[in-house]
XYZ file of C-alpha atoms in Angstrom:
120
model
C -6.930 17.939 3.275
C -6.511 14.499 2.248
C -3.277 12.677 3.529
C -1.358 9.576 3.110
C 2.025 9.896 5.081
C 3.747 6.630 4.578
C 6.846 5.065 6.794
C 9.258 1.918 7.121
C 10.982 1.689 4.051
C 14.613 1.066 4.156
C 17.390 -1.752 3.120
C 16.298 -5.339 3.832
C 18.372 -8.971 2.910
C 16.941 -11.339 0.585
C 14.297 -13.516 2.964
C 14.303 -10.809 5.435
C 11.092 -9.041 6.845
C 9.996 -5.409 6.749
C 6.296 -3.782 7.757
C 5.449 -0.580 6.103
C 2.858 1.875 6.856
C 0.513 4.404 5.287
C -1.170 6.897 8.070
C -4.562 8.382 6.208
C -5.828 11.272 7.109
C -8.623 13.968 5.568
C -11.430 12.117 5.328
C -12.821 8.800 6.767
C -10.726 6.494 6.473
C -13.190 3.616 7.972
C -15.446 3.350 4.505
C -12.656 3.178 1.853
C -10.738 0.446 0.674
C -7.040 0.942 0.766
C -4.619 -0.049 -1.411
C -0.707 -0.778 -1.814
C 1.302 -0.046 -5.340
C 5.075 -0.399 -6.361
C 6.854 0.341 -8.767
C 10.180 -0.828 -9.714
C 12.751 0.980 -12.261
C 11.553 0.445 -15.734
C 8.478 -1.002 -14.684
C 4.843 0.145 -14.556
C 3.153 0.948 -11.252
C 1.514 -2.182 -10.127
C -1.588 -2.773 -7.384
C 0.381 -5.579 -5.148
C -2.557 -5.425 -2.508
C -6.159 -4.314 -1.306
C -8.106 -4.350 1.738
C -11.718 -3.538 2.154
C -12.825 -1.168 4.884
C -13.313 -3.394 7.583
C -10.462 -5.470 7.040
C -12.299 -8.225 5.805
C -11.632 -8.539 2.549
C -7.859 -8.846 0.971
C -6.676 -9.317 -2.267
C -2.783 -9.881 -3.351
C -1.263 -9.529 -6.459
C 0.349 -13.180 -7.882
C 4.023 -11.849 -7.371
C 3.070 -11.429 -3.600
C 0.563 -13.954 -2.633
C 1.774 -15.845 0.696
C 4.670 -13.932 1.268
C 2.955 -10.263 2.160
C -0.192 -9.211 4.238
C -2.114 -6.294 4.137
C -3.754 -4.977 7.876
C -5.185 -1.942 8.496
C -6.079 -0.309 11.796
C -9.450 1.603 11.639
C -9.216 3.656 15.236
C -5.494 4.408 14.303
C -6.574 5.418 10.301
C -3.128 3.559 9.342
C -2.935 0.600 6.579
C 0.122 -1.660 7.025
C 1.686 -3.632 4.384
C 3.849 -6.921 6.429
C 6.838 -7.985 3.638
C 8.217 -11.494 4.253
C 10.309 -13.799 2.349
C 11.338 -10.874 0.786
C 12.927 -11.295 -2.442
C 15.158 -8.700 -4.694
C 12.191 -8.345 -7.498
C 10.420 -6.999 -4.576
C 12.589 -3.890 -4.465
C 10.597 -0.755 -5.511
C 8.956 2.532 -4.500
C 5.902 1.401 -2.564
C 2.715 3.562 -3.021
C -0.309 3.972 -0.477
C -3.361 4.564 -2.250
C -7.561 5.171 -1.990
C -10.226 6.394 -4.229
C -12.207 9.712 -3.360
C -14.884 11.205 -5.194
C -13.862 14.980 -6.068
C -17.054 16.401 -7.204
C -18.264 14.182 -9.574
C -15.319 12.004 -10.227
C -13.949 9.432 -8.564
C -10.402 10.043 -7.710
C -6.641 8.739 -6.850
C -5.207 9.780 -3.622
C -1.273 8.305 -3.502
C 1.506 8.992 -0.582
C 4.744 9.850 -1.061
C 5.828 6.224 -1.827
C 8.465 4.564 0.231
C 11.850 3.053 -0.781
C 11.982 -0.644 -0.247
C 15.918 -2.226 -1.246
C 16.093 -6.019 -0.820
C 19.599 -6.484 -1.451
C 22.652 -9.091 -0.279
């Protein structure tokens, strides 16, 4: 079955640092880009950053853009998400995501999400 188990969330101070990770597991992990979502309360789930399957290739959302980094380990099957400069609009549930064909269809595969609180 198709995993995404991810860990590191927690409590962080504004301008603080936190690294959060997604381990994959299922299928391979090697050929499929890998994504990382949040969403904040009230807010719609947004795509804050991608990575290509051999790392390289990124892409960062506006919001996020030389502040966070997006790594990924291809002999571990784990994608990493580095938070710097961390700021409180960053505070959300943070989402681990690829895209599987089922069938026919191309489909969403999400963790569990992870908490992040950036908060004085």
């Amino acid at each position: 079955e198709v995993q995404l188990v991810e860990s590191g969330g927690g409590l962080v101070q504004p301008g603080g640092s936190l690294r959060i990770s997604c381990a994959a597991s299922g299928f391979t992990f090697s050929t499929y880009t890998m994504r990382w979502y949040r969403q904040a309360p009230g807010k719609e789930r947004e795509l804050v950053a991608d990575i290509s399957p051999s790392g390289d290739s990124t892409n960062y959302a506006d919001s996020v853009k030389g502040r966070f980094s997006i790594s990924r380990d291809n002999v571990q099957n784990t994608v990493f998400l580095q938070m710097n400069s961390l700021k409180s609009e960053d505070t959300a549930v943070y989402y681990c995501n690829t895209k599987l064909f089922r069938g026919l269809r191309r489909t969403d595969y999400w963790g569990q999400g992870t908490q992040v609180t950036v908060s004085s």
